[in-house]
Amino acid sequence: MDAGCGWNLQVPPHTGTTVVAVAYNGGVVLGADSRVSTGTYVSNRASDKLTPLSDFVWLLRSGSAADTQAVADYVRWFTHQHALELVGEPSVKTVATLVKSMNYQYKQLIGAMIVAGWDKENGGQVYGCPIGGTLVPENWTTDGSGSTYIWGYLDSSFREGMNRQEAEGMVKEAVALAMSRDGSSGGVIRLCTVSADGVERQMIQGPDIPTFWDELGSAAEVGMVVG
């Protein structure tokens, strides 16, 4: 069906995003852009794609917003019930396994997700959970349409034993690089740092978002000489 605007309504619209998580010496840093797109239409420019599953475990959502929100709601409920049984916080791996199980059992869901958090047994941990229900422990991972532009940057930038400031800077720059190339990623950058001290969130917007030389235009256009 054509609604008269050149769109084929029988074809699912393309969606896109950029989500990144990095483990450092003491915790994890999660980051995401805030643009929600439906094809070429930006339906939300200030979305929050970072969702808490427990006090120390967070979910990065990409794919269908409705599907990943549903998974997050169910897993948060199951995690809460499990915490009552344990009389304590479930491990990051346990929560990630719940996400994986739902993604595997309900393959009609379109959700490429990342679970990251901290627990006292294993410290900061990152798990990739792509569409289909795989669960892969990683030092860092990324997903979404913008991820294809930053795999090389993340691979060359990560190193063992990074501190919190280095990890936050790496995630911020990675998301900014994806936003500069991927039309489906944009808006503001949201960061979440999880460690033994708890959770700290940041929102980076406007002039605080890193820009790169090819975004500045020619020297004549910006009135400056880059030497």
Short mmCIF file of C-alpha atoms in Angstrom, two decimals:
data_model
loop_
_atom_site.label_atom_id
_atom_site.label_comp_id
_atom_site.label_asym_id
_atom_site.label_seq_id
_atom_site.Cartn_x
_atom_site.Cartn_y
_atom_site.Cartn_z
CA MET A 1 0.00 0.00 0.00
CA ASP A 2 1.23 3.47 -0.88
CA ALA A 3 -0.16 6.26 1.29
CA GLY A 4 0.46 8.78 -1.49
CA CYS A 5 3.79 9.90 -0.07
CA GLY A 6 6.03 7.33 -1.74
CA TRP A 7 6.27 5.07 1.33
CA ASN A 8 5.57 1.35 1.11
CA LEU A 9 3.62 0.64 4.29
CA GLN A 10 3.98 -3.13 3.81
CA VAL A 11 7.72 -2.95 4.42
CA PRO A 12 8.90 -2.55 8.05
CA PRO A 13 10.57 0.85 8.51
CA HIS A 14 14.31 1.05 9.10
CA THR A 15 15.22 1.93 12.66
CA GLY A 16 18.60 2.96 14.02
CA THR A 17 20.60 3.93 17.06
CA THR A 18 24.04 3.70 18.63
CA VAL A 19 24.69 2.02 21.98
CA VAL A 20 28.11 1.33 23.55
CA ALA A 21 29.30 -0.28 26.79
CA VAL A 22 32.87 -0.52 28.12
CA ALA A 23 34.21 -2.25 31.23
CA TYR A 24 36.96 -0.48 33.15
CA ASN A 25 38.95 -1.19 36.29
CA GLY A 26 36.15 -0.78 38.84
CA GLY A 27 32.93 -0.69 36.86
CA VAL A 28 31.28 -0.10 33.50
CA VAL A 29 30.30 2.87 31.36
CA LEU A 30 27.22 2.72 29.14
CA GLY A 31 26.43 5.29 26.46
CA ALA A 32 23.79 5.94 23.82
CA ASP A 33 22.49 8.60 21.49
CA SER A 34 18.90 9.80 21.93
CA ARG A 35 17.41 9.74 18.42
CA VAL A 36 14.47 7.45 17.64
CA SER A 37 13.86 7.15 13.91
CA THR A 38 11.23 5.49 11.75
CA GLY A 39 12.75 5.37 8.32
CA THR A 40 13.74 8.94 7.52
CA TYR A 41 11.37 10.38 10.14
CA VAL A 42 12.78 11.28 13.56
CA SER A 43 9.98 10.38 15.95
CA ASN A 44 11.83 11.31 19.16
CA ARG A 45 15.03 13.32 19.48
CA ALA A 46 15.44 13.00 23.26
CA SER A 47 14.74 9.34 24.02
CA ASP A 48 16.42 7.56 26.93
CA LYS A 49 17.79 4.21 25.74
CA LEU A 50 19.45 3.35 29.07
CA THR A 51 17.11 1.34 31.28
CA PRO A 52 17.77 0.05 34.82
CA LEU A 53 17.11 -3.65 35.44
CA SER A 54 18.32 -3.57 39.06
CA ASP A 55 20.30 -1.21 41.27
CA PHE A 56 23.61 -2.18 39.63
CA VAL A 57 22.61 -3.61 36.22
CA TRP A 58 21.48 -1.55 33.23
CA LEU A 59 20.20 -2.32 29.75
CA LEU A 60 21.10 -0.54 26.51
CA ARG A 61 18.27 -0.87 24.00
CA SER A 62 18.43 -0.89 20.19
CA GLY A 63 16.00 -2.25 17.63
CA SER A 64 12.27 -1.93 18.23
CA ALA A 65 11.65 0.48 21.11
CA ALA A 66 8.39 -1.29 22.02
CA ASP A 67 9.96 -4.76 22.02
CA THR A 68 13.01 -3.79 24.09
CA GLN A 69 10.88 -1.84 26.58
CA ALA A 70 8.71 -4.93 27.04
CA VAL A 71 11.78 -7.11 27.63
CA ALA A 72 13.15 -4.58 30.13
CA ASP A 73 9.87 -4.46 32.07
CA TYR A 74 9.62 -8.26 32.36
CA VAL A 75 13.28 -8.73 33.28
CA ARG A 76 13.09 -5.97 35.91
CA TRP A 77 10.12 -7.75 37.52
CA PHE A 78 11.84 -11.17 37.47
CA THR A 79 15.04 -9.62 38.84
CA HIS A 80 13.14 -8.01 41.69
CA GLN A 81 11.51 -11.33 42.59
CA HIS A 82 14.88 -13.08 42.50
CA ALA A 83 16.44 -10.39 44.70
CA LEU A 84 13.74 -11.03 47.32
CA GLU A 85 14.61 -14.74 47.29
CA LEU A 86 18.33 -14.04 47.58
CA VAL A 87 17.90 -11.20 50.08
CA GLY A 88 20.48 -9.40 47.97
CA GLU A 89 21.33 -8.26 44.47
CA PRO A 90 21.46 -10.86 41.64
CA SER A 91 24.73 -11.06 39.69
CA VAL A 92 25.15 -9.24 36.41
CA LYS A 93 25.36 -12.59 34.60
CA THR A 94 22.06 -13.73 36.09
CA VAL A 95 20.26 -10.62 34.90
CA ALA A 96 21.91 -10.85 31.47
CA THR A 97 20.79 -14.48 31.20
CA LEU A 98 17.19 -13.42 31.84
CA VAL A 99 17.45 -10.93 28.96
CA LYS A 100 18.98 -13.61 26.74
CA SER A 101 16.23 -16.11 27.61
CA MET A 102 13.45 -13.73 26.64
CA ASN A 103 15.24 -12.73 23.45
CA TYR A 104 15.72 -16.40 22.53
CA GLN A 105 12.22 -17.63 23.39
CA TYR A 106 10.43 -14.79 21.61
CA LYS A 107 12.32 -14.57 18.33
CA GLN A 108 9.68 -12.32 16.81
CA LEU A 109 11.05 -9.54 19.00
CA ILE A 110 13.45 -7.16 17.27
CA GLY A 111 15.87 -6.28 20.02
CA ALA A 112 19.65 -5.99 19.95
CA MET A 113 20.57 -5.24 23.55
CA ILE A 114 23.57 -4.82 25.82
CA VAL A 115 23.52 -5.68 29.53
CA ALA A 116 26.20 -4.10 31.70
CA GLY A 117 26.69 -3.61 35.41
CA TRP A 118 28.73 -4.29 38.53
CA ASP A 119 28.61 -6.95 41.22
CA LYS A 120 30.92 -7.69 44.15
CA GLU A 121 31.97 -11.09 42.80
CA ASN A 122 33.21 -10.09 39.35
CA GLY A 123 33.23 -6.28 39.26
CA GLY A 124 32.25 -4.53 36.03
CA GLN A 125 30.86 -6.77 33.28
CA VAL A 126 29.48 -6.26 29.78
CA TYR A 127 27.28 -8.75 27.89
CA GLY A 128 26.17 -8.43 24.29
CA CYS A 129 22.71 -9.83 23.53
CA PRO A 130 22.02 -9.43 19.80
CA ILE A 131 18.83 -10.36 17.95
CA GLY A 132 18.14 -14.08 18.32
CA GLY A 133 19.18 -14.61 21.92
CA THR A 134 22.95 -15.06 21.96
CA LEU A 135 24.78 -13.93 25.11
CA VAL A 136 28.44 -12.94 24.77
CA PRO A 137 30.66 -11.56 27.58
CA GLU A 138 32.88 -8.74 26.28
CA ASN A 139 35.31 -6.11 27.52
CA TRP A 140 33.41 -3.69 25.30
CA THR A 141 30.64 -3.96 22.77
CA THR A 142 28.42 -1.82 20.58
CA ASP A 143 25.21 -2.28 18.61
CA GLY A 144 22.74 -0.38 16.48
CA SER A 145 23.02 1.14 13.03
CA GLY A 146 25.79 3.51 14.14
CA SER A 147 27.94 0.68 15.48
CA THR A 148 29.32 -0.18 12.04
CA TYR A 149 31.16 3.14 11.97
CA ILE A 150 32.94 2.77 15.31
CA TRP A 151 34.09 -0.86 15.63
CA GLY A 152 37.58 0.10 14.53
CA TYR A 153 37.76 3.08 16.89
CA LEU A 154 36.64 1.01 19.89
CA ASP A 155 38.98 -1.87 19.06
CA SER A 156 42.00 0.44 18.82
CA SER A 157 41.08 2.60 21.83
CA PHE A 158 40.26 -0.02 24.45
CA ARG A 159 42.99 -1.28 26.76
CA GLU A 160 43.00 -3.37 29.91
CA GLY A 161 43.08 -1.46 33.19
CA MET A 162 41.43 1.73 31.98
CA ASN A 163 40.23 4.09 34.69
CA ARG A 164 36.79 5.65 34.89
CA GLN A 165 37.70 8.94 33.17
CA GLU A 166 39.33 7.12 30.26
CA ALA A 167 36.33 4.81 29.82
CA GLU A 168 33.83 7.68 29.94
CA GLY A 169 35.87 9.63 27.39
CA MET A 170 36.08 6.61 25.11
CA VAL A 171 32.33 5.97 25.19
CA LYS A 172 31.49 9.65 24.69
CA GLU A 173 33.77 9.96 21.67
CA ALA A 174 32.57 6.67 20.18
CA VAL A 175 28.90 7.73 20.29
CA ALA A 176 29.79 11.17 18.91
CA LEU A 177 31.70 9.57 16.01
CA ALA A 178 28.68 7.38 15.18
CA MET A 179 26.34 10.37 15.37
CA SER A 180 28.53 12.27 12.90
CA ARG A 181 28.19 9.48 10.31
CA ASP A 182 24.91 7.65 10.92
CA GLY A 183 21.76 9.51 9.97
CA SER A 184 19.70 7.38 12.36
CA SER A 185 21.81 8.38 15.38
CA GLY A 186 21.74 11.86 16.88
CA GLY A 187 20.35 14.13 19.58
CA VAL A 188 22.21 14.14 22.89
CA ILE A 189 24.65 11.63 24.39
CA ARG A 190 23.56 9.89 27.58
CA LEU A 191 26.17 8.20 29.77
CA CYS A 192 25.73 5.93 32.78
CA THR A 193 28.61 4.83 35.01
CA VAL A 194 28.00 1.86 37.33
CA SER A 195 30.48 0.91 40.06
CA ALA A 196 30.64 -0.11 43.72
CA ASP A 197 29.80 3.51 44.55
CA GLY A 198 26.48 3.29 42.73
CA VAL A 199 25.19 4.83 39.51
CA GLU A 200 26.02 8.23 38.04
CA ARG A 201 24.30 9.55 34.93
CA GLN A 202 25.38 12.32 32.57
CA MET A 203 23.76 14.06 29.61
CA ILE A 204 26.05 15.65 27.03
CA GLN A 205 24.44 18.07 24.64
CA GLY A 206 25.05 20.97 22.27
CA PRO A 207 28.60 22.35 22.24
CA ASP A 208 29.77 19.69 24.72
CA ILE A 209 29.33 16.92 22.14
CA PRO A 210 32.71 16.23 20.48
CA THR A 211 32.97 17.41 16.87
CA PHE A 212 35.48 16.30 14.26
CA TRP A 213 37.46 18.15 11.63
CA ASP A 214 35.30 17.06 8.69
CA GLU A 215 32.20 18.50 10.41
CA LEU A 216 33.71 22.00 10.56
CA GLY A 217 33.50 22.70 6.84
CA SER A 218 36.18 24.52 4.88
CA ALA A 219 38.40 27.16 6.46
CA ALA A 220 36.58 29.83 4.45
CA GLU A 221 33.20 28.72 5.77
CA VAL A 222 34.18 28.71 9.43
CA GLY A 223 36.55 31.69 9.25
CA MET A 224 39.55 29.85 10.61
CA VAL A 225 42.68 28.14 9.45
CA VAL A 226 43.29 24.58 10.58
CA GLY A 227 47.04 23.98 10.61
#
